Amino acid sequence: MTDITLLRPSLAWLPAYEDALARGWSPNTDHDVSREQLWQLRRNPERFLHDLYNSPMIRLADGREVPRLPAHDFWISDGEFCGRIGFRFQRGTEELPPSAYGHIGYTIVPWKQRRGYGTQALRMILPVCRGEGFSRVLITCDDDNEASRKVILANGGEAAGTVPHSTRPGHVKLRFWVPTQ
């Protein structure tokens, strides 16, 4: 397995992020934002990068805007751009607002999938979660996303039920608690 690193989003890596968007990758697993992000990035790269992780509000799949939670966001690299992983939270509590399915979200570009990168990236972000005082984090995946379920289970995930999927009628999100130790 190739070693990966977690990088803070930066202008230096923005061309690689742009290339992934142009190839059809979406950093959002609930709806495809690749074209919208590509347009914004090409219009003003510096502003795009700033707004991507520092805007006080985020837009949900249904179009609603909600306050952005505190977060630690990373891009995944094996020397090339491989995807993203982020940890969002509310300080002092495991609770999340209804707009957030879980504490951690991740996605690997299609041409780098099935190489163990998701499993490694999740393992690597858990100490960040622990550093924020979390002994466990909630992670969800679509009920038909076997690869993501395997990533979560490989990192000690314990089933914690389901919640309705907000954008896929007839589907649910599987919930797992993952220890940070």
PDB file of N, CA and C in Angstrom, residues 104-152:
ATOM      1  N   ILE A 104     -17.136  13.033  10.626  1.00  0.00           N
ATOM      2  CA  ILE A 104     -16.104  12.908   9.601  1.00  0.00           C
ATOM      3  C   ILE A 104     -16.746  12.613   8.256  1.00  0.00           C
ATOM      4  N   GLY A 105     -16.266  13.319   7.249  1.00  0.00           N
ATOM      5  CA  GLY A 105     -16.664  13.071   5.874  1.00  0.00           C
ATOM      6  C   GLY A 105     -15.415  12.898   5.036  1.00  0.00           C
ATOM      7  N   TYR A 106     -15.457  12.012   4.080  1.00  0.00           N
ATOM      8  CA  TYR A 106     -14.295  11.790   3.220  1.00  0.00           C
ATOM      9  C   TYR A 106     -14.740  11.299   1.860  1.00  0.00           C
ATOM     10  N   THR A 107     -13.917  11.527   0.875  1.00  0.00           N
ATOM     11  CA  THR A 107     -14.151  11.009  -0.464  1.00  0.00           C
ATOM     12  C   THR A 107     -12.812  10.894  -1.187  1.00  0.00           C
ATOM     13  N   ILE A 108     -12.646   9.812  -1.890  1.00  0.00           N
ATOM     14  CA  ILE A 108     -11.432   9.533  -2.656  1.00  0.00           C
ATOM     15  C   ILE A 108     -11.767   9.676  -4.132  1.00  0.00           C
ATOM     16  N   VAL A 109     -10.867  10.275  -4.918  1.00  0.00           N
ATOM     17  CA  VAL A 109     -11.115  10.396  -6.355  1.00  0.00           C
ATOM     18  C   VAL A 109     -11.251   8.990  -6.946  1.00  0.00           C
ATOM     19  N   PRO A 110     -12.140   8.813  -7.931  1.00  0.00           N
ATOM     20  CA  PRO A 110     -12.406   7.459  -8.451  1.00  0.00           C
ATOM     21  C   PRO A 110     -11.166   6.702  -8.924  1.00  0.00           C
ATOM     22  N   TRP A 111     -10.201   7.395  -9.503  1.00  0.00           N
ATOM     23  CA  TRP A 111      -9.018   6.723 -10.045  1.00  0.00           C
ATOM     24  C   TRP A 111      -7.993   6.340  -8.980  1.00  0.00           C
ATOM     25  N   LYS A 112      -8.298   6.640  -7.707  1.00  0.00           N
ATOM     26  CA  LYS A 112      -7.419   6.239  -6.597  1.00  0.00           C
ATOM     27  C   LYS A 112      -8.142   5.332  -5.597  1.00  0.00           C
ATOM     28  N   GLN A 113      -9.381   4.972  -5.920  1.00  0.00           N
ATOM     29  CA  GLN A 113     -10.159   4.146  -4.999  1.00  0.00           C
ATOM     30  C   GLN A 113      -9.648   2.709  -4.981  1.00  0.00           C
ATOM     31  N   ARG A 114     -10.018   2.014  -3.927  1.00  0.00           N
ATOM     32  CA  ARG A 114      -9.680   0.604  -3.719  1.00  0.00           C
ATOM     33  C   ARG A 114      -8.183   0.363  -3.538  1.00  0.00           C
ATOM     34  N   ARG A 115      -7.527   1.358  -2.943  1.00  0.00           N
ATOM     35  CA  ARG A 115      -6.100   1.247  -2.633  1.00  0.00           C
ATOM     36  C   ARG A 115      -5.836   1.404  -1.140  1.00  0.00           C
ATOM     37  N   GLY A 116      -6.887   1.501  -0.351  1.00  0.00           N
ATOM     38  CA  GLY A 116      -6.737   1.652   1.090  1.00  0.00           C
ATOM     39  C   GLY A 116      -6.554   3.084   1.556  1.00  0.00           C
ATOM     40  N   TYR A 117      -6.712   4.054   0.641  1.00  0.00           N
ATOM     41  CA  TYR A 117      -6.486   5.450   1.007  1.00  0.00           C
ATOM     42  C   TYR A 117      -7.516   5.963   2.004  1.00  0.00           C
ATOM     43  N   GLY A 118      -8.779   5.580   1.836  1.00  0.00           N
ATOM     44  CA  GLY A 118      -9.815   6.005   2.783  1.00  0.00           C
ATOM     45  C   GLY A 118      -9.543   5.473   4.176  1.00  0.00           C
ATOM     46  N   THR A 119      -9.161   4.201   4.253  1.00  0.00           N
ATOM     47  CA  THR A 119      -8.853   3.580   5.543  1.00  0.00           C
ATOM     48  C   THR A 119      -7.679   4.292   6.211  1.00  0.00           C
ATOM     49  N   GLN A 120      -6.630   4.564   5.430  1.00  0.00           N
ATOM     50  CA  GLN A 120      -5.459   5.258   5.979  1.00  0.00           C
ATOM     51  C   GLN A 120      -5.799   6.674   6.418  1.00  0.00           C
ATOM     52  N   ALA A 121      -6.539   7.403   5.571  1.00  0.00           N
ATOM     53  CA  ALA A 121      -6.874   8.801   5.884  1.00  0.00           C
ATOM     54  C   ALA A 121      -7.714   8.877   7.154  1.00  0.00           C
ATOM     55  N   LEU A 122      -8.675   7.967   7.298  1.00  0.00           N
ATOM     56  CA  LEU A 122      -9.492   7.962   8.514  1.00  0.00           C
ATOM     57  C   LEU A 122      -8.613   7.676   9.729  1.00  0.00           C
ATOM     58  N   ARG A 123      -7.733   6.702   9.642  1.00  0.00           N
ATOM     59  CA  ARG A 123      -6.830   6.387  10.745  1.00  0.00           C
ATOM     60  C   ARG A 123      -5.982   7.620  11.104  1.00  0.00           C
ATOM     61  N   MET A 124      -5.557   8.371  10.091  1.00  0.00           N
ATOM     62  CA  MET A 124      -4.674   9.518  10.319  1.00  0.00           C
ATOM     63  C   MET A 124      -5.396  10.728  10.916  1.00  0.00           C
ATOM     64  N   ILE A 125      -6.696  10.858  10.687  1.00  0.00           N
ATOM     65  CA  ILE A 125      -7.409  12.021  11.225  1.00  0.00           C
ATOM     66  C   ILE A 125      -7.900  11.778  12.654  1.00  0.00           C
ATOM     67  N   LEU A 126      -7.969  10.526  13.081  1.00  0.00           N
ATOM     68  CA  LEU A 126      -8.473  10.236  14.434  1.00  0.00           C
ATOM     69  C   LEU A 126      -7.670  10.926  15.546  1.00  0.00           C
ATOM     70  N   PRO A 127      -6.334  11.027  15.463  1.00  0.00           N
ATOM     71  CA  PRO A 127      -5.613  11.780  16.496  1.00  0.00           C
ATOM     72  C   PRO A 127      -6.001  13.267  16.539  1.00  0.00           C
ATOM     73  N   VAL A 128      -6.385  13.830  15.401  1.00  0.00           N
ATOM     74  CA  VAL A 128      -6.860  15.221  15.369  1.00  0.00           C
ATOM     75  C   VAL A 128      -8.151  15.317  16.184  1.00  0.00           C
ATOM     76  N   CYS A 129      -9.020  14.337  16.007  1.00  0.00           N
ATOM     77  CA  CYS A 129     -10.283  14.290  16.761  1.00  0.00           C
ATOM     78  C   CYS A 129     -10.001  14.155  18.254  1.00  0.00           C
ATOM     79  N   ARG A 130      -9.085  13.266  18.589  1.00  0.00           N
ATOM     80  CA  ARG A 130      -8.696  13.067  19.990  1.00  0.00           C
ATOM     81  C   ARG A 130      -8.127  14.361  20.564  1.00  0.00           C
ATOM     82  N   GLY A 131      -7.366  15.086  19.767  1.00  0.00           N
ATOM     83  CA  GLY A 131      -6.795  16.357  20.204  1.00  0.00           C
ATOM     84  C   GLY A 131      -7.845  17.420  20.506  1.00  0.00           C
ATOM     85  N   GLU A 132      -9.023  17.258  19.921  1.00  0.00           N
ATOM     86  CA  GLU A 132     -10.141  18.177  20.217  1.00  0.00           C
ATOM     87  C   GLU A 132     -10.994  17.662  21.373  1.00  0.00           C
ATOM     88  N   GLY A 133     -10.559  16.561  22.013  1.00  0.00           N
ATOM     89  CA  GLY A 133     -11.253  16.056  23.191  1.00  0.00           C
ATOM     90  C   GLY A 133     -12.269  14.958  22.922  1.00  0.00           C
ATOM     91  N   PHE A 134     -12.257  14.392  21.726  1.00  0.00           N
ATOM     92  CA  PHE A 134     -13.232  13.356  21.391  1.00  0.00           C
ATOM     93  C   PHE A 134     -12.642  11.970  21.615  1.00  0.00           C
ATOM     94  N   SER A 135     -13.359  11.139  22.360  1.00  0.00           N
ATOM     95  CA  SER A 135     -12.932   9.754  22.549  1.00  0.00           C
ATOM     96  C   SER A 135     -13.524   8.852  21.468  1.00  0.00           C
ATOM     97  N   ARG A 136     -14.551   9.369  20.790  1.00  0.00           N
ATOM     98  CA  ARG A 136     -15.153   8.652  19.674  1.00  0.00           C
ATOM     99  C   ARG A 136     -15.793   9.682  18.739  1.00  0.00           C
ATOM    100  N   VAL A 137     -15.989   9.271  17.490  1.00  0.00           N
ATOM    101  CA  VAL A 137     -16.619  10.145  16.498  1.00  0.00           C
ATOM    102  C   VAL A 137     -17.684   9.358  15.754  1.00  0.00           C
ATOM    103  N   LEU A 138     -18.711  10.054  15.322  1.00  0.00           N
ATOM    104  CA  LEU A 138     -19.793   9.462  14.558  1.00  0.00           C
ATOM    105  C   LEU A 138     -19.486   9.609  13.069  1.00  0.00           C
ATOM    106  N   ILE A 139     -19.583   8.496  12.349  1.00  0.00           N
ATOM    107  CA  ILE A 139     -19.362   8.504  10.904  1.00  0.00           C
ATOM    108  C   ILE A 139     -20.528   7.763  10.266  1.00  0.00           C
ATOM    109  N   THR A 140     -21.000   8.280   9.142  1.00  0.00           N
ATOM    110  CA  THR A 140     -22.088   7.622   8.427  1.00  0.00           C
ATOM    111  C   THR A 140     -21.650   7.305   7.004  1.00  0.00           C
ATOM    112  N   CYS A 141     -22.371   6.357   6.412  1.00  0.00           N
ATOM    113  CA  CYS A 141     -22.185   6.078   4.990  1.00  0.00           C
ATOM    114  C   CYS A 141     -23.515   5.610   4.418  1.00  0.00           C
ATOM    115  N   ASP A 142     -23.666   5.751   3.118  1.00  0.00           N
ATOM    116  CA  ASP A 142     -24.880   5.281   2.459  1.00  0.00           C
ATOM    117  C   ASP A 142     -25.017   3.779   2.650  1.00  0.00           C
ATOM    118  N   ASP A 143     -26.246   3.310   2.738  1.00  0.00           N
ATOM    119  CA  ASP A 143     -26.491   1.888   2.969  1.00  0.00           C
ATOM    120  C   ASP A 143     -25.956   0.993   1.854  1.00  0.00           C
ATOM    121  N   ASP A 144     -25.746   1.537   0.665  1.00  0.00           N
ATOM    122  CA  ASP A 144     -25.230   0.741  -0.450  1.00  0.00           C
ATOM    123  C   ASP A 144     -23.757   1.042  -0.768  1.00  0.00           C
ATOM    124  N   ASN A 145     -23.069   1.735   0.147  1.00  0.00           N
ATOM    125  CA  ASN A 145     -21.653   2.066  -0.066  1.00  0.00           C
ATOM    126  C   ASN A 145     -20.786   1.088   0.734  1.00  0.00           C
ATOM    127  N   GLU A 146     -20.584  -0.079   0.150  1.00  0.00           N
ATOM    128  CA  GLU A 146     -19.832  -1.144   0.810  1.00  0.00           C
ATOM    129  C   GLU A 146     -18.388  -0.730   1.090  1.00  0.00           C
ATOM    130  N   ALA A 147     -17.771  -0.001   0.156  1.00  0.00           N
ATOM    131  CA  ALA A 147     -16.370   0.408   0.338  1.00  0.00           C
ATOM    132  C   ALA A 147     -16.224   1.306   1.566  1.00  0.00           C
ATOM    133  N   SER A 148     -17.108   2.270   1.720  1.00  0.00           N
ATOM    134  CA  SER A 148     -17.028   3.176   2.871  1.00  0.00           C
ATOM    135  C   SER A 148     -17.311   2.428   4.171  1.00  0.00           C
ATOM    136  N   ARG A 149     -18.257   1.512   4.133  1.00  0.00           N
ATOM    137  CA  ARG A 149     -18.552   0.714   5.327  1.00  0.00           C
ATOM    138  C   ARG A 149     -17.306  -0.057   5.757  1.00  0.00           C
ATOM    139  N   LYS A 150     -16.572  -0.618   4.799  1.00  0.00           N
ATOM    140  CA  LYS A 150     -15.344  -1.354   5.111  1.00  0.00           C
ATOM    141  C   LYS A 150     -14.275  -0.441   5.703  1.00  0.00           C
ATOM    142  N   VAL A 151     -14.179   0.794   5.202  1.00  0.00           N
ATOM    143  CA  VAL A 151     -13.229   1.777   5.745  1.00  0.00           C
ATOM    144  C   VAL A 151     -13.535   2.035   7.214  1.00  0.00           C
ATOM    145  N   ILE A 152     -14.796   2.254   7.505  1.00  0.00           N
ATOM    146  CA  ILE A 152     -15.217   2.556   8.878  1.00  0.00           C
ATOM    147  C   ILE A 152     -14.967   1.356   9.793  1.00  0.00           C
TER     148      ILE A 152
END
